[in-house]
mmCIF file of N, CA and C in Angstrom:
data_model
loop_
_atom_site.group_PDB
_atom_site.id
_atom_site.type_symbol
_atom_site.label_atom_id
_atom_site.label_comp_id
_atom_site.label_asym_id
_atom_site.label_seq_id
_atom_site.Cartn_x
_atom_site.Cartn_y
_atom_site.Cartn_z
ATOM 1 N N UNK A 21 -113.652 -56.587 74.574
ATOM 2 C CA UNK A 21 -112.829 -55.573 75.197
ATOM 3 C C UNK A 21 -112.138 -54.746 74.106
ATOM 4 N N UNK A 22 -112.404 -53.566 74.308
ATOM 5 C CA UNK A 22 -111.526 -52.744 73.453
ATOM 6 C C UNK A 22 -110.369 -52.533 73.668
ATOM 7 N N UNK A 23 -109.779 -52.046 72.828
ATOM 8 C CA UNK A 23 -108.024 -51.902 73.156
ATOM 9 C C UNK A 23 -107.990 -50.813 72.964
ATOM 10 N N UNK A 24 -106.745 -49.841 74.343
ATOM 11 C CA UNK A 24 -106.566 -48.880 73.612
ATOM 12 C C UNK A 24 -105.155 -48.484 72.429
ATOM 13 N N UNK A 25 -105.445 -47.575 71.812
ATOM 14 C CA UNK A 25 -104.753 -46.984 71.080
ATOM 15 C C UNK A 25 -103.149 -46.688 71.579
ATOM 16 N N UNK A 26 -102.126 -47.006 70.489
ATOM 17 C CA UNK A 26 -101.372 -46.673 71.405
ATOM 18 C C UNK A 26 -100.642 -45.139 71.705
ATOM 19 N N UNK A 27 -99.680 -44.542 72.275
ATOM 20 C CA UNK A 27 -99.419 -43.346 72.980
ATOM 21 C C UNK A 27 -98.738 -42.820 71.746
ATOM 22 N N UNK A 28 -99.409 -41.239 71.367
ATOM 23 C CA UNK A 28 -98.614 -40.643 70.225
ATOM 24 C C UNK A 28 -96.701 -40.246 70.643
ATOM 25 N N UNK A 29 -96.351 -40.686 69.724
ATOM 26 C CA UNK A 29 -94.546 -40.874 69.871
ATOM 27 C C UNK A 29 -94.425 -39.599 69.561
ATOM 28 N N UNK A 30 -93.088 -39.216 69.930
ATOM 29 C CA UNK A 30 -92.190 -37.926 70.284
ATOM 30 C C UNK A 30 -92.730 -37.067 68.793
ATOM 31 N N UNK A 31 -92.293 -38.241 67.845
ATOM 32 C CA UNK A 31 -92.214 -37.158 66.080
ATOM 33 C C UNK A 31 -93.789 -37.619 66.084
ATOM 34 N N UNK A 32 -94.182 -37.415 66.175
ATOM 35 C CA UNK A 32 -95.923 -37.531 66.219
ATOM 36 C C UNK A 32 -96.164 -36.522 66.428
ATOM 37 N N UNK A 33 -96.077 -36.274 67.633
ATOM 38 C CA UNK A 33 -96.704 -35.115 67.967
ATOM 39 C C UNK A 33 -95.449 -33.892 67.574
ATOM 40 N N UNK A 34 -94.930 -33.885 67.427
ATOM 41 C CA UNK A 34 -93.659 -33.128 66.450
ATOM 42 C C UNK A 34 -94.430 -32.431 65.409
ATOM 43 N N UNK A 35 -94.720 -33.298 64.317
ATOM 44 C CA UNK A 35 -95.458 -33.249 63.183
ATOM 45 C C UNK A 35 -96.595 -32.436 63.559
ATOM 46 N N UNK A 36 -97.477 -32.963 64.191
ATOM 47 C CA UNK A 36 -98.844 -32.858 64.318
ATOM 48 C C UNK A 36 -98.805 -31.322 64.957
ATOM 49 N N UNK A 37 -98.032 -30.471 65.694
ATOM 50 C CA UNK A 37 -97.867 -29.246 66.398
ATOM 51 C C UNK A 37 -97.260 -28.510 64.919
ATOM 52 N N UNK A 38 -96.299 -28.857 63.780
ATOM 53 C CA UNK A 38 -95.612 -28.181 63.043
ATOM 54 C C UNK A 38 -97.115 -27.879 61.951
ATOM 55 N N UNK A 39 -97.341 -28.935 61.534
ATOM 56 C CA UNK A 39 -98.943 -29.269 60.347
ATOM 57 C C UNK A 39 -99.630 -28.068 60.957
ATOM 58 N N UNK A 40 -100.476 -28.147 61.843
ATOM 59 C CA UNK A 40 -101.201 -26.966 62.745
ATOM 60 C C UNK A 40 -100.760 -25.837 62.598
ATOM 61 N N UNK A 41 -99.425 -25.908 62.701
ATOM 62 C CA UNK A 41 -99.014 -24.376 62.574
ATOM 63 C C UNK A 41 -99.091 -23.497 61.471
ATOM 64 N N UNK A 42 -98.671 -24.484 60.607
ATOM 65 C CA UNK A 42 -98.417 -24.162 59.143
ATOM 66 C C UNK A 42 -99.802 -23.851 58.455
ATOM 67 N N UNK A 43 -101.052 -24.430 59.129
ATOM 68 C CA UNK A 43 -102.147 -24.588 58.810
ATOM 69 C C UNK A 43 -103.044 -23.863 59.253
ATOM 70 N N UNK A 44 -102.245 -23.481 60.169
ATOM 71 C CA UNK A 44 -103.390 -22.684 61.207
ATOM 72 C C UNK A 44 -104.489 -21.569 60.848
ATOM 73 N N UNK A 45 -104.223 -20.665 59.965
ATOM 74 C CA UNK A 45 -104.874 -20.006 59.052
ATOM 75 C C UNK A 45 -106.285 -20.355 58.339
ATOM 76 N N UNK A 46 -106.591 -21.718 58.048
ATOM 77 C CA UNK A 46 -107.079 -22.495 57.712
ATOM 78 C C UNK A 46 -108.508 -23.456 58.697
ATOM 79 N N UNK A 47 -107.129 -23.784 60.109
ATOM 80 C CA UNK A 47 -108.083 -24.546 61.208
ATOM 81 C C UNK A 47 -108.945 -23.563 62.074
ATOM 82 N N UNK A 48 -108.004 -22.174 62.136
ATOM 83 C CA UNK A 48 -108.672 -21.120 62.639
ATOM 84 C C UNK A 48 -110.150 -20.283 62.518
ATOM 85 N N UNK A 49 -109.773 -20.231 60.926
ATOM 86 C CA UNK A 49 -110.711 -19.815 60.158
ATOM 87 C C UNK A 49 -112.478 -20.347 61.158
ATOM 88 N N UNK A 50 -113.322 -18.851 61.897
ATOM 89 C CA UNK A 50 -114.216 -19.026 61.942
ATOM 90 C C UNK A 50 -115.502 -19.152 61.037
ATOM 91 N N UNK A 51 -115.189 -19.150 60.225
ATOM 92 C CA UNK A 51 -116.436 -19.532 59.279
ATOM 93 C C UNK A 51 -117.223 -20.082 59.107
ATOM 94 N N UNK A 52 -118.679 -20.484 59.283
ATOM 95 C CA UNK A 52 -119.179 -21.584 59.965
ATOM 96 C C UNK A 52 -119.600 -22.892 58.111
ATOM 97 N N UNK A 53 -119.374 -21.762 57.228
ATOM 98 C CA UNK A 53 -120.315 -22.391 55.471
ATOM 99 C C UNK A 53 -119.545 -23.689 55.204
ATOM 100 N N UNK A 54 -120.027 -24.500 54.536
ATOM 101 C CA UNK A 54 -119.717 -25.489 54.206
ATOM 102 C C UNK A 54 -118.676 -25.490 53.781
ATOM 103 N N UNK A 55 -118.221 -24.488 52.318
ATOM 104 C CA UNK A 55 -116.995 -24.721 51.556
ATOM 105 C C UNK A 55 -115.803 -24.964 53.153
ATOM 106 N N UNK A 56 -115.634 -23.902 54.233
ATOM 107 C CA UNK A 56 -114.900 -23.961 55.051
ATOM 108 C C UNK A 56 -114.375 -24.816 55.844
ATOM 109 N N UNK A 57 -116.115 -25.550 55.996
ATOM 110 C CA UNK A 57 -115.453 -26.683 56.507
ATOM 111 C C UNK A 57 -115.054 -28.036 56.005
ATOM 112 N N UNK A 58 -115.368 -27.849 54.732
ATOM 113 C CA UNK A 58 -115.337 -28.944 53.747
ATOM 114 C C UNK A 58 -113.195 -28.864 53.818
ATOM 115 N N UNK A 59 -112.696 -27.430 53.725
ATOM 116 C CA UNK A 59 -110.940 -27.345 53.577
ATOM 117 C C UNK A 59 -110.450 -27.798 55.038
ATOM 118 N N UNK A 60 -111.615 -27.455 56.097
ATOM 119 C CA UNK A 60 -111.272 -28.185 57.543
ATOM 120 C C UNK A 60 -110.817 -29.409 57.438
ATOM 121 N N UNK A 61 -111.742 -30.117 57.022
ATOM 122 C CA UNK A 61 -111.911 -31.399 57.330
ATOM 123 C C UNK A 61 -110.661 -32.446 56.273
ATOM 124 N N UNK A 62 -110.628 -31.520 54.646
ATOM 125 C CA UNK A 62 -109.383 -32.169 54.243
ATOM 126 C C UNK A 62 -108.111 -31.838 55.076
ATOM 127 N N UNK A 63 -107.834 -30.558 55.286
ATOM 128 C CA UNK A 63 -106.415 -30.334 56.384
ATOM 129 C C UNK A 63 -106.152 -31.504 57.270
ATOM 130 N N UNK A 64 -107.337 -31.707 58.092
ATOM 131 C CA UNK A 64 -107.355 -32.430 58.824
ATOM 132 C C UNK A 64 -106.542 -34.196 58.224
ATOM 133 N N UNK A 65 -107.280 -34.082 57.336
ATOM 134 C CA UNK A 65 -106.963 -35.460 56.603
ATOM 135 C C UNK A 65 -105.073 -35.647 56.121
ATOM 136 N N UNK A 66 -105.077 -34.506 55.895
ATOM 137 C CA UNK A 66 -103.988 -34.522 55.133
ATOM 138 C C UNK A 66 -102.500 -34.500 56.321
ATOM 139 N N UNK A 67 -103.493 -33.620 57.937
ATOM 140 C CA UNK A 67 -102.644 -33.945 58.994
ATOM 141 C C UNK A 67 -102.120 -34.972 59.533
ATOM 142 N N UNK A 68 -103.555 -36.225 59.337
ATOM 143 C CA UNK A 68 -103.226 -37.379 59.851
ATOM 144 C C UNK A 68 -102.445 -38.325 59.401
ATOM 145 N N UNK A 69 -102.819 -37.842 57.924
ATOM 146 C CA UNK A 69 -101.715 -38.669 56.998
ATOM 147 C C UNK A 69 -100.210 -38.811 57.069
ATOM 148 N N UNK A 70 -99.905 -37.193 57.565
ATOM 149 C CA UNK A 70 -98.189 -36.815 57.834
ATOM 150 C C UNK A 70 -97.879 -37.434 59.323
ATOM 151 N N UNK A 71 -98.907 -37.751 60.042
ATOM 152 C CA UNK A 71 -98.814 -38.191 61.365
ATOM 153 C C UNK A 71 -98.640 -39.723 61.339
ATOM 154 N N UNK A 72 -99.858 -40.198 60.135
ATOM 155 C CA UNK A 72 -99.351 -41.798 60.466
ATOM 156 C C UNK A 72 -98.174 -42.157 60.096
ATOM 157 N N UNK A 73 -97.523 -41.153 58.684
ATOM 158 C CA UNK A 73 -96.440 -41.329 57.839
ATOM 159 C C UNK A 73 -95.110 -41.785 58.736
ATOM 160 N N UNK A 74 -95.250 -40.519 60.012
ATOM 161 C CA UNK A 74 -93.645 -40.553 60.481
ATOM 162 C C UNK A 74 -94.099 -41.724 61.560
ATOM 163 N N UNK A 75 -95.128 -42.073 62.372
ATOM 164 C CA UNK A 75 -95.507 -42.913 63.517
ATOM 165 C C UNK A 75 -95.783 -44.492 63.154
ATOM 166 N N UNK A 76 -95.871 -44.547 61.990
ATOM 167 C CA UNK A 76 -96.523 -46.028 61.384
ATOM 168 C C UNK A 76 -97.533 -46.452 62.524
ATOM 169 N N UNK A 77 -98.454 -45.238 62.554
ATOM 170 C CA UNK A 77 -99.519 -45.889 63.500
ATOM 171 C C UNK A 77 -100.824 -45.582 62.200
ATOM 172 N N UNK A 78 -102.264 -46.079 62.659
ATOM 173 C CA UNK A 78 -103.465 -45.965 61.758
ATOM 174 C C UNK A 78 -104.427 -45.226 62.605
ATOM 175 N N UNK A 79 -103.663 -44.209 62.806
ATOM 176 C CA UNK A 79 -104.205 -43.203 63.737
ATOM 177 C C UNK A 79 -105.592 -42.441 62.543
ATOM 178 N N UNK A 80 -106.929 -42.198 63.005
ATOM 179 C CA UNK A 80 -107.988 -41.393 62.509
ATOM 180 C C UNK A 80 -107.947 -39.970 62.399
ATOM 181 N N UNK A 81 -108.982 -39.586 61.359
ATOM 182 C CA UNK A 81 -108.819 -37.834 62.027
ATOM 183 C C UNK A 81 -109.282 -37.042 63.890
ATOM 184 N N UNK A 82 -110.310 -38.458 63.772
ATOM 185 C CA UNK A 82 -110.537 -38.012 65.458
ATOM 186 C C UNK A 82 -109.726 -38.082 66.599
ATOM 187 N N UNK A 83 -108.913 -39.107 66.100
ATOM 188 C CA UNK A 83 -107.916 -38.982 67.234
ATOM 189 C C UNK A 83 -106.879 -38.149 67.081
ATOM 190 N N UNK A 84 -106.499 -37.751 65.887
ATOM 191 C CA UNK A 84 -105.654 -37.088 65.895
ATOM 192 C C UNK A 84 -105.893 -35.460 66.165
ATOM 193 N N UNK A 85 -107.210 -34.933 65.881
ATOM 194 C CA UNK A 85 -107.728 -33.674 66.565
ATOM 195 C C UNK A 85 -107.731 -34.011 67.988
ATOM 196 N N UNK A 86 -108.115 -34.946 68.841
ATOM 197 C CA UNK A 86 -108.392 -35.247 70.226
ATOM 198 C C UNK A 86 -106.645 -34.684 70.649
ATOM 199 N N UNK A 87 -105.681 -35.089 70.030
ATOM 200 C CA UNK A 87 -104.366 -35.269 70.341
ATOM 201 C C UNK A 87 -104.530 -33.628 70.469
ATOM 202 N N UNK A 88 -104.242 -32.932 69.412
ATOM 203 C CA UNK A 88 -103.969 -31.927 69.288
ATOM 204 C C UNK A 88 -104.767 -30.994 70.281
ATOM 205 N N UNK A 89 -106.124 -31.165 70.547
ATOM 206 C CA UNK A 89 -107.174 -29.960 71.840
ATOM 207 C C UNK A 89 -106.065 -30.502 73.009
ATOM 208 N N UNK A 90 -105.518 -31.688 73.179
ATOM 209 C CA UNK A 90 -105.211 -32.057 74.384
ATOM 210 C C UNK A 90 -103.041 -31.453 74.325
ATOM 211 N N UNK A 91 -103.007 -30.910 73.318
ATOM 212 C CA UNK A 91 -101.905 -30.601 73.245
ATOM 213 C C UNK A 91 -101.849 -28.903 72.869
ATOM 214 N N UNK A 92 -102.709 -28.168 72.835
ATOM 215 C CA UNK A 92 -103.174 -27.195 72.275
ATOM 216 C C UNK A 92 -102.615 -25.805 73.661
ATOM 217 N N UNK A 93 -102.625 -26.320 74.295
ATOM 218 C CA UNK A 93 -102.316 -25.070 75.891
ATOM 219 C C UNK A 93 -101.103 -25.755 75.933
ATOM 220 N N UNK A 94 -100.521 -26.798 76.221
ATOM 221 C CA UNK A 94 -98.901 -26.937 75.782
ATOM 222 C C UNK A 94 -97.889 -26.332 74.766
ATOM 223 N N UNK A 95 -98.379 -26.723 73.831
ATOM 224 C CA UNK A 95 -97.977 -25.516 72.633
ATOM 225 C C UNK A 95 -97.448 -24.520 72.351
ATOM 226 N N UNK A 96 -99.198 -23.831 73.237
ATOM 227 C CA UNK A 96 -99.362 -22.041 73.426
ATOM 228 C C UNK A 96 -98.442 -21.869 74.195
ATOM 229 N N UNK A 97 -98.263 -22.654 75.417
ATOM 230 C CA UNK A 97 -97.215 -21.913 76.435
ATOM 231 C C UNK A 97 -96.092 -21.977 76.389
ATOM 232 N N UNK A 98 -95.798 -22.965 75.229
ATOM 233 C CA UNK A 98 -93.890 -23.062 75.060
ATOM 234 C C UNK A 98 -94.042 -22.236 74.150
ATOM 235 N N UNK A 99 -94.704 -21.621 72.974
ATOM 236 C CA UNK A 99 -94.353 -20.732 72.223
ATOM 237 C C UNK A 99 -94.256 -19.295 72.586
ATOM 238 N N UNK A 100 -95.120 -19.006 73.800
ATOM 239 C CA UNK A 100 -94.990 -17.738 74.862
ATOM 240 C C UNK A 100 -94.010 -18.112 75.413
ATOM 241 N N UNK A 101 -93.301 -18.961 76.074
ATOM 242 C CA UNK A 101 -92.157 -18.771 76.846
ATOM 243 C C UNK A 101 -91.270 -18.525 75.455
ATOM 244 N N UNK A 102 -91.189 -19.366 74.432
ATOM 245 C CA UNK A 102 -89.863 -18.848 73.370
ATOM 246 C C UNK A 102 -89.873 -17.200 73.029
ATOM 247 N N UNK A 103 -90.908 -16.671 72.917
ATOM 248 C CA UNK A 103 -91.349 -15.517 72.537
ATOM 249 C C UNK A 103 -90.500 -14.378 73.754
ATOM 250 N N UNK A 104 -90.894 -15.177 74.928
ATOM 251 C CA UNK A 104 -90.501 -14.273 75.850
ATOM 252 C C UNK A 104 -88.829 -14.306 75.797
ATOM 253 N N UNK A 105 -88.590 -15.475 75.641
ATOM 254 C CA UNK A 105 -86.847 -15.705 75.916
ATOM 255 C C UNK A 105 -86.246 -15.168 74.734
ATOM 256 N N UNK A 106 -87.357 -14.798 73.321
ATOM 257 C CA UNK A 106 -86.688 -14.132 72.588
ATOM 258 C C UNK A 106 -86.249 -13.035 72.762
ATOM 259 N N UNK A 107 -87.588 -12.351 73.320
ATOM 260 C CA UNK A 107 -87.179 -10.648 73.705
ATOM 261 C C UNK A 107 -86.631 -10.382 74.873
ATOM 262 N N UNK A 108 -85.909 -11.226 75.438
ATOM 263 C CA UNK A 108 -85.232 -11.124 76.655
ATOM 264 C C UNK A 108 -83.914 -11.137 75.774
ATOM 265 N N UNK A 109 -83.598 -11.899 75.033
ATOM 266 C CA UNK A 109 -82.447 -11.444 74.094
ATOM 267 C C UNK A 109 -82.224 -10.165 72.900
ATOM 268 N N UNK A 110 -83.167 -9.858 72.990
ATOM 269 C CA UNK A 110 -83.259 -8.495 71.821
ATOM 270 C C UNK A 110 -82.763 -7.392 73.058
ATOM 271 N N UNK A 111 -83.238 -7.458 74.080
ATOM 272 C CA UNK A 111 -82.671 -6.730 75.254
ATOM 273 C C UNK A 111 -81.344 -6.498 75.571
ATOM 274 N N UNK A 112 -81.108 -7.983 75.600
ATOM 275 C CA UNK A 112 -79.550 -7.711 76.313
ATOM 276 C C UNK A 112 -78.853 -7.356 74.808
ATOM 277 N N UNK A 113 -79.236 -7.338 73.426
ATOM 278 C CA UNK A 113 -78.399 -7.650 72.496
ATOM 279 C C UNK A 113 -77.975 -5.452 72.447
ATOM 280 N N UNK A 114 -79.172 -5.251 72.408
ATOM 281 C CA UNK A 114 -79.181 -3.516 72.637
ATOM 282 C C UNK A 114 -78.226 -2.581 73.535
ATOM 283 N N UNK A 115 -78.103 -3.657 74.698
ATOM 284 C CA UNK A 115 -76.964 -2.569 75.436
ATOM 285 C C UNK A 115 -75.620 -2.041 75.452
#
């Protein structure tokens, strides 16, 4: 029986949304050539590392990309709502 893994903690996924961001330039990058994905695949590495760091879990790079597609439209939509609640304040700050 396999076991599963256990549930990424609050600063887990903290980390793992900030790394991405900072990185994003990088994970984005459509490029399909090797060198590209060769800097993919270290990012990646170097994500999981900051992830097991704060979680003391022995979390992989696969799971930790799995985390992130599955956290990826969460993200997007709190950073559109901040976006929006920003310029809802640039508004009222004008009148």
């Amino acid at each position: 029986m396999v076991s599963k893994a256990p549930l990424f903690q609050e600063n887990e996924r903290e980390v793992l949304v900030e790394e991405v961001r900072k990185k994003k330039f990088v994970l984005d990058g459509r490029s399909k050539d090797a060198g590209a994905n060769a800097r993919k695949n270290k990012v990646w590495i170097e994500i999981a590392n900051l992830v097991n760091a704060v979680g003391g879990n022995n979390r992989d790079v696969k799971q930790v990309k799995k985390k992130w597609m599955d956290l990826k439209p969460l993200a997007k939509r709190k950073a559109s709502e901040e976006k929006k609640r920003d310029a809802k304040q640039v508004v009222v700050w004008r009148r």
